[in-house]
Each structure stands twice: as structure tokens, then as C-alpha cells.
Amino acid sequence: MIYRKLLVYKLAKSLTVDVYKLTQYMPKYERYGIISQITRSAISIPSNIAEGSGRKSLKEQIYFIEVAYGSLMELSCQLEIALELNYISEQQYDEINKRIHDLAIRLYNYKEYKQKSIASQ
């Protein structure tokens, strides 16, 4: 399973685990609201990286990287809302937002690398 060796996958999986831990402290009445949205977008990131790595076509691989990036942006938005609702602290938000920013750059660069591979074929 090649995706397990990818740094973007490792970072995305670590982020997802930490996001799940963070949601444990949110209000229980949000279980089917924002908590569900946050965890679904978080789990989507490493899942799409993994799925894309299993595709033979570079175009398909790029598509799944883009989906992972979109899920990362969803997560960013949802955590910003959680901050405004006082479900997470500013410190928690700042720490996780730095990781989101770093992963966003890495996913973008990974997509660019794949696109250059297409151009060189």
C-alpha cells in the first residue's frame, strides 16, 4: 500500500486522529450537527489520498488529491465556526489551523508534481 509511505497521507491521518480527539470535548447535542460535519470532512482527507494512490491514471490520482484538498478546506471552515461557537479554544484552533495550512501547501505541491508527470509523458 504505497499511500502509507506518502507524507501527505501521514500528515492527513495524524490531523484526522487529532480532530476526532478534539470533537470529544464538544457539546453532545452537536453529535449530529457540527461534530458529524467536522469528522466527515476530516476522515475524507486521508481516505481520498489513499483512494487516489490506488488509481492507475494520473488524472484520476490528481482528482482525488483535489477532493482531499476540498475536504481540508471544509474542515478549516467548520473549525472556524466551532471556534466562534466557543466549542474549541483559540489555542486549539491556532494549532490545528497551522497544520491545515501546512497540509494544504503540501497537497497543492503534490498535485503540481502529479501534473508535471502528465506533461512529461
PDB file of C-alpha atoms in Angstrom:
ATOM      1  CA  MET A   1       0.000   0.000   0.000  1.00  0.00           C
ATOM      2  CA  ILE A   2       2.011   2.886  -1.375  1.00  0.00           C
ATOM      3  CA  TYR A   3      -0.171   5.613   0.157  1.00  0.00           C
ATOM      4  CA  ARG A   4       1.113   4.716   3.640  1.00  0.00           C
ATOM      5  CA  LYS A   5       4.548   5.971   2.602  1.00  0.00           C
ATOM      6  CA  LEU A   6       3.273   9.368   1.441  1.00  0.00           C
ATOM      7  CA  LEU A   7       3.991  12.254   3.801  1.00  0.00           C
ATOM      8  CA  VAL A   8       0.720  13.971   2.836  1.00  0.00           C
ATOM      9  CA  TYR A   9      -1.153  10.827   3.869  1.00  0.00           C
ATOM     10  CA  LYS A  10       0.696  10.550   7.191  1.00  0.00           C
ATOM     11  CA  LEU A  11       0.040  14.214   7.996  1.00  0.00           C
ATOM     12  CA  ALA A  12      -3.621  13.942   6.967  1.00  0.00           C
ATOM     13  CA  LYS A  13      -4.155  10.822   9.066  1.00  0.00           C
ATOM     14  CA  SER A  14      -2.498  12.407  12.104  1.00  0.00           C
ATOM     15  CA  LEU A  15      -4.626  15.523  11.664  1.00  0.00           C
ATOM     16  CA  THR A  16      -7.764  13.391  11.429  1.00  0.00           C
ATOM     17  CA  VAL A  17      -6.976  11.487  14.631  1.00  0.00           C
ATOM     18  CA  ASP A  18      -6.381  14.756  16.472  1.00  0.00           C
ATOM     19  CA  VAL A  19      -9.577  16.291  15.104  1.00  0.00           C
ATOM     20  CA  TYR A  20     -11.554  13.271  16.331  1.00  0.00           C
ATOM     21  CA  LYS A  21      -9.981  13.728  19.775  1.00  0.00           C
ATOM     22  CA  LEU A  22     -10.852  17.427  19.709  1.00  0.00           C
ATOM     23  CA  THR A  23     -14.524  16.761  18.949  1.00  0.00           C
ATOM     24  CA  GLN A  24     -14.850  14.545  22.042  1.00  0.00           C
ATOM     25  CA  TYR A  25     -14.993  17.726  24.116  1.00  0.00           C
ATOM     26  CA  MET A  26     -17.651  19.460  22.058  1.00  0.00           C
ATOM     27  CA  PRO A  27     -21.253  19.555  23.303  1.00  0.00           C
ATOM     28  CA  LYS A  28     -23.007  16.201  22.981  1.00  0.00           C
ATOM     29  CA  TYR A  29     -26.053  17.852  21.414  1.00  0.00           C
ATOM     30  CA  GLU A  30     -23.827  18.664  18.412  1.00  0.00           C
ATOM     31  CA  ARG A  31     -23.133  14.954  17.736  1.00  0.00           C
ATOM     32  CA  TYR A  32     -25.347  15.010  14.630  1.00  0.00           C
ATOM     33  CA  GLY A  33     -24.540  18.612  13.751  1.00  0.00           C
ATOM     34  CA  ILE A  34     -21.135  20.211  13.531  1.00  0.00           C
ATOM     35  CA  ILE A  35     -19.296  17.249  15.093  1.00  0.00           C
ATOM     36  CA  SER A  36     -20.576  14.980  12.335  1.00  0.00           C
ATOM     37  CA  GLN A  37     -19.590  17.502   9.664  1.00  0.00           C
ATOM     38  CA  ILE A  38     -16.128  18.014  11.142  1.00  0.00           C
ATOM     39  CA  THR A  39     -15.339  14.319  11.453  1.00  0.00           C
ATOM     40  CA  ARG A  40     -16.675  13.511   7.976  1.00  0.00           C
ATOM     41  CA  SER A  41     -14.563  16.173   6.319  1.00  0.00           C
ATOM     42  CA  ALA A  42     -11.509  15.161   8.370  1.00  0.00           C
ATOM     43  CA  ILE A  43     -11.756  11.438   7.561  1.00  0.00           C
ATOM     44  CA  SER A  44     -12.282  12.286   3.897  1.00  0.00           C
ATOM     45  CA  ILE A  45      -8.806  13.813   3.591  1.00  0.00           C
ATOM     46  CA  PRO A  46      -6.592  10.736   4.161  1.00  0.00           C
ATOM     47  CA  SER A  47      -9.260   8.483   2.641  1.00  0.00           C
ATOM     48  CA  ASN A  48      -9.142  10.329  -0.693  1.00  0.00           C
ATOM     49  CA  ILE A  49      -5.348  10.411  -0.682  1.00  0.00           C
ATOM     50  CA  ALA A  50      -5.374   6.640  -0.182  1.00  0.00           C
ATOM     51  CA  GLU A  51      -8.029   6.044  -2.824  1.00  0.00           C
ATOM     52  CA  GLY A  52      -6.271   8.246  -5.356  1.00  0.00           C
ATOM     53  CA  SER A  53      -2.975   6.463  -4.864  1.00  0.00           C
ATOM     54  CA  GLY A  54      -4.669   3.240  -5.921  1.00  0.00           C
ATOM     55  CA  ARG A  55      -5.748   4.645  -9.268  1.00  0.00           C
ATOM     56  CA  LYS A  56      -3.682   3.891 -12.354  1.00  0.00           C
ATOM     57  CA  SER A  57      -4.445   7.086 -14.233  1.00  0.00           C
ATOM     58  CA  LEU A  58      -2.547  10.209 -13.178  1.00  0.00           C
ATOM     59  CA  LYS A  59      -5.661  12.267 -13.949  1.00  0.00           C
ATOM     60  CA  GLU A  60      -7.653  10.166 -11.505  1.00  0.00           C
ATOM     61  CA  GLN A  61      -4.906  10.488  -8.895  1.00  0.00           C
ATOM     62  CA  ILE A  62      -4.999  14.266  -9.289  1.00  0.00           C
ATOM     63  CA  TYR A  63      -8.783  14.261  -8.973  1.00  0.00           C
ATOM     64  CA  PHE A  64      -8.607  12.522  -5.591  1.00  0.00           C
ATOM     65  CA  ILE A  65      -5.888  14.901  -4.391  1.00  0.00           C
ATOM     66  CA  GLU A  66      -8.232  17.757  -5.310  1.00  0.00           C
ATOM     67  CA  VAL A  67     -11.094  16.119  -3.412  1.00  0.00           C
ATOM     68  CA  ALA A  68      -8.829  15.724  -0.371  1.00  0.00           C
ATOM     69  CA  TYR A  69      -7.900  19.414  -0.656  1.00  0.00           C
ATOM     70  CA  GLY A  70     -11.571  20.372  -0.810  1.00  0.00           C
ATOM     71  CA  SER A  71     -12.292  18.336   2.307  1.00  0.00           C
ATOM     72  CA  LEU A  72      -9.396  20.071   4.035  1.00  0.00           C
ATOM     73  CA  MET A  73     -10.948  23.453   3.204  1.00  0.00           C
ATOM     74  CA  GLU A  74     -14.301  22.236   4.559  1.00  0.00           C
ATOM     75  CA  LEU A  75     -12.579  21.215   7.777  1.00  0.00           C
ATOM     76  CA  SER A  76     -10.942  24.618   8.047  1.00  0.00           C
ATOM     77  CA  CYS A  77     -14.303  26.358   7.690  1.00  0.00           C
ATOM     78  CA  GLN A  78     -16.026  24.073  10.192  1.00  0.00           C
ATOM     79  CA  LEU A  79     -13.312  24.550  12.804  1.00  0.00           C
ATOM     80  CA  GLU A  80     -13.558  28.318  12.355  1.00  0.00           C
ATOM     81  CA  ILE A  81     -17.272  28.056  13.110  1.00  0.00           C
ATOM     82  CA  ALA A  82     -16.550  25.801  16.113  1.00  0.00           C
ATOM     83  CA  LEU A  83     -14.187  28.492  17.393  1.00  0.00           C
ATOM     84  CA  GLU A  84     -16.843  31.192  17.027  1.00  0.00           C
ATOM     85  CA  LEU A  85     -19.303  28.958  18.912  1.00  0.00           C
ATOM     86  CA  ASN A  86     -16.689  28.549  21.675  1.00  0.00           C
ATOM     87  CA  TYR A  87     -16.574  24.772  21.124  1.00  0.00           C
ATOM     88  CA  ILE A  88     -12.778  24.974  20.817  1.00  0.00           C
ATOM     89  CA  SER A  89     -10.271  27.419  22.242  1.00  0.00           C
ATOM     90  CA  GLU A  90      -8.241  29.883  20.208  1.00  0.00           C
ATOM     91  CA  GLN A  91      -5.117  27.911  21.083  1.00  0.00           C
ATOM     92  CA  GLN A  92      -6.654  24.671  19.814  1.00  0.00           C
ATOM     93  CA  TYR A  93      -7.824  26.435  16.672  1.00  0.00           C
ATOM     94  CA  ASP A  94      -4.444  28.073  16.033  1.00  0.00           C
ATOM     95  CA  GLU A  95      -2.549  24.791  16.487  1.00  0.00           C
ATOM     96  CA  ILE A  96      -4.789  22.805  14.178  1.00  0.00           C
ATOM     97  CA  ASN A  97      -5.082  25.647  11.659  1.00  0.00           C
ATOM     98  CA  LYS A  98      -1.283  25.724  11.279  1.00  0.00           C
ATOM     99  CA  ARG A  99      -1.386  22.020  10.443  1.00  0.00           C
ATOM    100  CA  ILE A 100      -4.232  22.571   7.981  1.00  0.00           C
ATOM    101  CA  HIS A 101      -2.259  25.344   6.280  1.00  0.00           C
ATOM    102  CA  ASP A 102       0.857  23.159   6.067  1.00  0.00           C
ATOM    103  CA  LEU A 103      -1.107  20.229   4.662  1.00  0.00           C
ATOM    104  CA  ALA A 104      -2.841  22.487   2.138  1.00  0.00           C
ATOM    105  CA  ILE A 105       0.533  23.604   0.785  1.00  0.00           C
ATOM    106  CA  ARG A 106       1.786  20.026   0.661  1.00  0.00           C
ATOM    107  CA  LEU A 107      -1.338  18.769  -1.126  1.00  0.00           C
ATOM    108  CA  TYR A 108      -1.049  21.586  -3.658  1.00  0.00           C
ATOM    109  CA  ASN A 109       2.602  20.737  -4.280  1.00  0.00           C
ATOM    110  CA  TYR A 110       1.791  17.026  -4.555  1.00  0.00           C
ATOM    111  CA  LYS A 111      -0.880  17.820  -7.159  1.00  0.00           C
ATOM    112  CA  GLU A 112       1.587  20.002  -9.077  1.00  0.00           C
ATOM    113  CA  TYR A 113       4.111  17.151  -9.043  1.00  0.00           C
ATOM    114  CA  LYS A 114       1.495  14.783 -10.483  1.00  0.00           C
ATOM    115  CA  GLN A 115       0.519  17.332 -13.139  1.00  0.00           C
ATOM    116  CA  LYS A 116       4.137  17.704 -14.218  1.00  0.00           C
ATOM    117  CA  SER A 117       4.275  13.908 -14.544  1.00  0.00           C
ATOM    118  CA  ILE A 118       1.402  14.081 -17.018  1.00  0.00           C
ATOM    119  CA  ALA A 119       3.128  16.826 -19.000  1.00  0.00           C
ATOM    120  CA  SER A 120       6.325  14.787 -19.274  1.00  0.00           C
ATOM    121  CA  GLN A 121       4.560  11.725 -20.703  1.00  0.00           C
TER     122      GLN A 121
END
